[in-house]
GROMACS .gro file of C-alpha atoms in nm:
model
  270
    1MET     CA    1  -7.226  -4.260  -5.835
    2ARG     CA    2  -7.434  -3.958  -5.895
    3GLU     CA    3  -7.427  -3.670  -5.654
    4THR     CA    4  -7.737  -3.601  -5.457
    5PRO     CA    5  -7.900  -3.295  -5.605
    6ARG     CA    6  -7.911  -2.995  -5.372
    7SER     CA    7  -8.242  -2.890  -5.241
    8GLN     CA    8  -8.412  -2.585  -5.382
    9GLU     CA    9  -8.368  -2.396  -5.055
   10THR     CA   10  -7.996  -2.461  -5.049
   11ALA     CA   11  -7.947  -2.366  -5.410
   12GLY     CA   12  -8.143  -2.049  -5.359
   13ASP     CA   13  -7.904  -1.929  -5.089
   14SER     CA   14  -7.628  -1.855  -5.342
   15ARG     CA   15  -7.793  -1.550  -5.492
   16ALA     CA   16  -7.574  -1.249  -5.566
   17TRP     CA   17  -7.769  -0.978  -5.382
   18PRO     CA   18  -7.717  -0.927  -5.004
   19PRO     CA   19  -7.958  -1.100  -4.773
   20GLN     CA   20  -8.242  -0.900  -4.622
   21LEU     CA   21  -8.249  -0.824  -4.253
   22ARG     CA   22  -8.460  -1.062  -4.058
   23PRO     CA   23  -8.741  -0.910  -3.856
   24GLY     CA   24  -8.685  -0.888  -3.484
   25ARG     CA   25  -8.303  -0.840  -3.499
   26ALA     CA   26  -8.150  -0.524  -3.340
   27LEU     CA   27  -7.907  -0.304  -3.531
   28ALA     CA   28  -7.664  -0.271  -3.241
   29HIS     CA   29  -7.501  -0.542  -3.039
   30THR     CA   30  -7.592  -0.575  -2.680
   31THR     CA   31  -7.349  -0.460  -2.413
   32GLY     CA   32  -7.045  -0.680  -2.408
   33ALA     CA   33  -7.133  -0.868  -2.722
   34SER     CA   34  -6.868  -0.940  -2.980
   35GLY     CA   35  -6.886  -0.840  -3.341
   36SER     CA   36  -6.856  -0.530  -3.554
   37GLY     CA   37  -7.027  -0.346  -3.830
   38THR     CA   38  -7.283  -0.159  -3.627
   39PRO     CA   39  -7.305   0.220  -3.600
   40HIS     CA   40  -7.334   0.211  -3.222
   41ARG     CA   41  -7.074   0.157  -2.951
   42SER     CA   42  -7.095  -0.205  -2.837
   43ASP     CA   43  -6.870  -0.220  -2.534
   44GLY     CA   44  -7.056   0.019  -2.307
   45ARG     CA   45  -6.760   0.260  -2.273
   46PRO     CA   46  -6.837   0.631  -2.224
   47PRO     CA   47  -6.744   0.879  -2.498
   48GLN     CA   48  -6.401   1.045  -2.495
   49THR     CA   49  -6.531   1.376  -2.352
   50PRO     CA   50  -6.868   1.341  -2.177
   51ARG     CA   51  -7.093   1.634  -2.239
   52GLY     CA   52  -7.149   1.690  -1.870
   53ALA     CA   53  -6.776   1.704  -1.799
   54ARG     CA   54  -6.689   1.970  -2.054
   55GLN     CA   55  -6.551   2.296  -1.927
   56THR     CA   56  -6.756   2.610  -1.974
   57GLY     CA   57  -6.618   2.935  -2.105
   58PRO     CA   58  -6.651   3.289  -1.968
   59GLY     CA   59  -7.002   3.320  -2.107
   60GLY     CA   60  -7.115   2.978  -1.992
   61ARG     CA   61  -7.067   2.822  -2.335
   62SER     CA   62  -6.986   2.454  -2.342
   63GLY     CA   63  -6.730   2.267  -2.542
   64THR     CA   64  -6.422   2.476  -2.450
   65THR     CA   65  -6.085   2.316  -2.403
   66PRO     CA   66  -6.017   2.214  -2.041
   67PRO     CA   67  -5.720   2.382  -1.869
   68VAL     CA   68  -5.382   2.222  -1.920
   69PRO     CA   69  -5.272   2.042  -1.601
   70GLY     CA   70  -4.972   2.201  -1.435
   71ARG     CA   71  -4.992   2.535  -1.617
   72PRO     CA   72  -5.055   2.829  -1.378
   73THR     CA   73  -5.343   3.061  -1.457
   74PRO     CA   74  -5.293   3.437  -1.504
   75LEU     CA   75  -5.479   3.506  -1.180
   76LEU     CA   76  -5.250   3.271  -0.989
   77LEU     CA   77  -4.941   3.436  -1.135
   78ALA     CA   78  -5.076   3.780  -1.047
   79ALA     CA   79  -5.153   3.669  -0.691
   80VAL     CA   80  -4.806   3.522  -0.642
   81SER     CA   81  -4.641   3.834  -0.786
   82ALA     CA   82  -4.847   4.060  -0.561
   83ALA     CA   83  -4.751   3.852  -0.256
   84LEU     CA   84  -4.381   3.871  -0.342
   85CYS     CA   85  -4.396   4.249  -0.393
   86ALA     CA   86  -4.582   4.289  -0.064
   87VAL     CA   87  -4.316   4.090   0.121
   88LEU     CA   88  -4.036   4.295  -0.037
   89PHE     CA   89  -4.213   4.619   0.052
   90ALA     CA   90  -4.256   4.501   0.412
   91VAL     CA   91  -3.884   4.416   0.438
   92ILE     CA   92  -3.776   4.754   0.297
   93THR     CA   93  -4.013   4.942   0.529
   94TRP     CA   94  -3.888   4.747   0.829
   95GLN     CA   95  -3.527   4.830   0.742
   96ILE     CA   96  -3.610   5.200   0.701
   97VAL     CA   97  -3.796   5.226   1.031
   98ASP     CA   98  -3.549   5.011   1.227
   99HIS     CA   99  -3.238   5.181   1.082
  100GLY     CA  100  -3.117   4.844   0.962
  101PRO     CA  101  -2.810   4.762   0.753
  102LEU     CA  102  -3.010   4.789   0.432
  103ARG     CA  103  -3.091   5.152   0.514
  104ALA     CA  104  -2.724   5.228   0.585
  105LEU     CA  105  -2.623   5.078   0.250
  106ASP     CA  106  -2.899   5.272   0.079
  107GLU     CA  107  -2.783   5.605   0.220
  108ARG     CA  108  -2.419   5.542   0.130
  109SER     CA  109  -2.505   5.456  -0.229
  110GLY     CA  110  -2.748   5.747  -0.252
  111ARG     CA  111  -2.489   6.003  -0.143
  112ALA     CA  112  -2.239   5.860  -0.392
  113VAL     CA  113  -2.462   5.925  -0.696
  114VAL     CA  114  -2.627   6.256  -0.602
  115GLY     CA  115  -2.543   6.519  -0.862
  116GLU     CA  116  -2.422   6.271  -1.124
  117GLY     CA  117  -2.531   6.314  -1.484
  118PRO     CA  118  -2.639   6.620  -1.682
  119THR     CA  119  -2.851   6.846  -1.462
  120GLY     CA  120  -3.104   6.927  -1.733
  121LEU     CA  121  -3.158   6.563  -1.824
  122THR     CA  122  -3.188   6.434  -1.469
  123GLU     CA  123  -3.428   6.716  -1.382
  124PHE     CA  124  -3.641   6.629  -1.684
  125LEU     CA  125  -3.649   6.264  -1.583
  126ALA     CA  126  -3.750   6.351  -1.227
  127ASP     CA  127  -4.030   6.573  -1.359
  128LEU     CA  128  -4.189   6.274  -1.530
  129GLY     CA  129  -4.335   6.187  -1.192
  130ASN     CA  130  -4.514   6.522  -1.152
  131MET     CA  131  -4.893   6.518  -1.153
  132GLN     CA  132  -4.893   6.777  -1.431
  133VAL     CA  133  -4.708   6.533  -1.659
  134ALA     CA  134  -4.832   6.188  -1.558
  135LEU     CA  135  -5.202   6.257  -1.511
  136PRO     CA  136  -5.269   6.384  -1.868
  137VAL     CA  137  -5.111   6.064  -2.003
  138LEU     CA  138  -5.337   5.847  -1.789
  139GLY     CA  139  -5.635   6.069  -1.868
  140ALA     CA  140  -5.585   6.019  -2.242
  141ALA     CA  141  -5.566   5.642  -2.189
  142VAL     CA  142  -5.886   5.648  -1.981
  143ALA     CA  143  -6.064   5.841  -2.257
  144TYR     CA  144  -5.947   5.584  -2.510
  145ALA     CA  145  -6.073   5.299  -2.290
  146LEU     CA  146  -6.413   5.467  -2.254
  147TYR     CA  147  -6.429   5.511  -2.630
  148ARG     CA  148  -6.363   5.138  -2.668
  149ARG     CA  149  -6.632   5.068  -2.406
  150ARG     CA  150  -6.389   4.932  -2.150
  151ARG     CA  151  -6.558   5.103  -1.859
  152THR     CA  152  -6.443   4.858  -1.592
  153GLN     CA  153  -6.076   4.894  -1.685
  154ALA     CA  154  -6.105   5.273  -1.705
  155LEU     CA  155  -6.265   5.289  -1.362
  156ALA     CA  156  -5.990   5.065  -1.223
  157ALA     CA  157  -5.718   5.298  -1.355
  158VAL     CA  158  -5.888   5.602  -1.201
  159LEU     CA  159  -5.922   5.417  -0.870
  160ALA     CA  160  -5.553   5.320  -0.876
  161ILE     CA  161  -5.426   5.676  -0.928
  162ALA     CA  162  -5.666   5.802  -0.660
  163LEU     CA  163  -5.530   5.549  -0.410
  164VAL     CA  164  -5.170   5.664  -0.455
  165PRO     CA  165  -5.187   5.967  -0.221
  166ALA     CA  166  -5.418   5.776   0.013
  167LEU     CA  167  -5.150   5.509   0.061
  168VAL     CA  168  -4.830   5.713   0.031
  169ALA     CA  169  -4.919   6.005   0.262
  170PRO     CA  170  -4.980   5.794   0.578
  171LEU     CA  171  -4.664   5.592   0.513
  172LYS     CA  172  -4.459   5.910   0.484
  173ALA     CA  173  -4.591   6.027   0.820
  174LEU     CA  174  -4.530   5.690   0.987
  175THR     CA  175  -4.175   5.634   0.863
  176GLY     CA  176  -4.058   5.994   0.896
  177ARG     CA  177  -3.748   5.952   0.682
  178ALA     CA  178  -3.538   6.257   0.593
  179GLY     CA  179  -3.428   6.329   0.238
  180PRO     CA  180  -3.075   6.316   0.097
  181LEU     CA  181  -3.032   6.694   0.086
  182THR     CA  182  -3.261   6.810   0.366
  183ALA     CA  183  -3.345   6.733   0.726
  184GLU     CA  184  -3.718   6.747   0.657
  185THR     CA  185  -3.901   6.416   0.689
  186GLY     CA  186  -4.160   6.243   0.478
  187TYR     CA  187  -3.954   6.100   0.192
  188TYR     CA  188  -4.040   5.730   0.213
  189PRO     CA  189  -4.203   5.609  -0.005
  190SER     CA  190  -4.162   5.837  -0.305
  191GLY     CA  191  -4.486   5.991  -0.424
  192HIS     CA  192  -4.340   6.092  -0.760
  193ALA     CA  193  -4.219   5.738  -0.831
  194ALA     CA  194  -4.559   5.599  -0.734
  195THR     CA  195  -4.744   5.848  -0.955
  196ALA     CA  196  -4.524   5.771  -1.253
  197MET     CA  197  -4.561   5.395  -1.221
  198VAL     CA  198  -4.939   5.393  -1.180
  199ALA     CA  199  -4.994   5.649  -1.455
  200TYR     CA  200  -4.767   5.502  -1.721
  201VAL     CA  201  -4.826   5.134  -1.648
  202GLY     CA  202  -5.197   5.198  -1.613
  203ALA     CA  203  -5.202   5.374  -1.950
  204ALA     CA  204  -5.025   5.077  -2.109
  205LEU     CA  205  -5.279   4.837  -1.962
  206LEU     CA  206  -5.565   5.043  -2.105
  207ILE     CA  207  -5.425   5.103  -2.452
  208GLY     CA  208  -5.229   4.785  -2.522
  209ARG     CA  209  -4.973   4.554  -2.369
  210TRP     CA  210  -4.729   4.642  -2.649
  211LEU     CA  211  -4.678   4.975  -2.469
  212MET     CA  212  -4.560   4.805  -2.149
  213PRO     CA  213  -4.186   4.836  -2.233
  214VAL     CA  214  -4.236   5.210  -2.285
  215ALA     CA  215  -4.419   5.238  -1.954
  216ALA     CA  216  -4.145   5.045  -1.774
  217LEU     CA  217  -3.879   5.268  -1.931
  218LEU     CA  218  -4.058   5.588  -1.824
  219THR     CA  219  -4.108   5.453  -1.472
  220ALA     CA  220  -3.742   5.356  -1.439
  221ALA     CA  221  -3.627   5.688  -1.585
  222THR     CA  222  -3.834   5.876  -1.328
  223GLY     CA  223  -3.678   5.683  -1.041
  224ILE     CA  224  -3.327   5.740  -1.175
  225GLY     CA  225  -3.389   6.111  -1.209
  226LEU     CA  226  -3.524   6.136  -0.854
  227VAL     CA  227  -3.216   5.964  -0.710
  228LEU     CA  228  -2.959   6.153  -0.919
  229ARG     CA  229  -3.115   6.488  -0.836
  230GLY     CA  230  -3.111   6.406  -0.463
  231TYR     CA  231  -3.486   6.421  -0.424
  232HIS     CA  232  -3.510   6.065  -0.288
  233TRP     CA  233  -3.302   5.776  -0.166
  234PRO     CA  234  -3.290   5.463  -0.385
  235LEU     CA  235  -3.502   5.266  -0.138
  236ASP     CA  236  -3.766   5.541  -0.145
  237VAL     CA  237  -3.813   5.468  -0.514
  238LEU     CA  238  -3.788   5.091  -0.483
  239GLY     CA  239  -4.041   5.084  -0.200
  240SER     CA  240  -4.286   5.287  -0.409
  241TRP     CA  241  -4.249   5.049  -0.699
  242CYS     CA  242  -4.323   4.749  -0.478
  243LEU     CA  243  -4.626   4.920  -0.324
  244CYS     CA  244  -4.767   5.025  -0.661
  245ALA     CA  245  -4.702   4.681  -0.809
  246VAL     CA  246  -4.923   4.529  -0.539
  247LEU     CA  247  -5.190   4.792  -0.608
  248LEU     CA  248  -5.189   4.741  -0.984
  249LEU     CA  249  -5.186   4.362  -0.961
  250LEU     CA  250  -5.477   4.352  -0.717
  251ILE     CA  251  -5.686   4.588  -0.929
  252THR     CA  252  -5.602   4.391  -1.243
  253MET     CA  253  -5.711   4.069  -1.073
  254CYS     CA  254  -6.043   4.226  -0.969
  255THR     CA  255  -6.117   4.357  -1.318
  256ARG     CA  256  -6.038   4.022  -1.477
  257ARG     CA  257  -6.268   3.836  -1.240
  258SER     CA  258  -6.550   4.082  -1.302
  259SER     CA  259  -6.508   4.057  -1.678
  260TRP     CA  260  -6.512   3.675  -1.662
  261ARG     CA  261  -6.829   3.675  -1.454
  262THR     CA  262  -7.009   3.901  -1.701
  263PRO     CA  263  -7.171   3.678  -1.968
  264SER     CA  264  -7.091   3.779  -2.322
  265ARG     CA  265  -7.374   3.835  -2.570
  266ARG     CA  266  -7.375   3.599  -2.861
  267THR     CA  267  -7.493   3.740  -3.190
  268GLY     CA  268  -7.501   3.410  -3.377
  269PRO     CA  269  -7.729   3.111  -3.324
  270SER     CA  270  -7.652   2.891  -3.028
   0.00000   0.00000   0.00000
């Protein structure tokens, strides 16, 4: 029996080249349709990161990486640190005014260490908190910041050092604490310790964070010298450090917020 010869239309379908697209057919599948091989998404799902949901940067630029969940921001850390320092300062001040057990322990330990160490060295360390020593250091850092066009940070450092006597002087009058070697009052909190901390830490913030260990060492050395020379009680120094930490953290938070709100100029094409 002979096979039935194939029709011309059927035989013509076995050509080697790919078939042409028929008119009226869409390139992409409709939503929910099965199949593959199209350049478009066929299941109706949104893209991985919708353009409208992208986080914007400090200058309003899109496409930045969203914040990592669970990781605290620098502003939150600064706010928490400032709150803790404020609470510690309030507790110390309350103990000083109320003649609490913390004040009694402070005075016993202060009397035990007065006069210890080489006199020349301890006097030198205490002098690090003088205005004549600390202010030129901060002034040089402010000049450097102005040269680098960091006007907001420079103004914040000047404001911080100006607020030191405005905050310390009323507290000295309110607490009325006598010094270790004199019956005169007005020793809490320590103005020299406050000046040293704001000047040296402020200079490190203006020049570079790599100088922060040096600033912390100078601040601690000033406090040690003040206590060993009998110019202040230990809590006078510690209270000043807590007060100035709150001041510096608040000013740093304000300058960061202002710098983030200022849109940056883009030199390249958008």
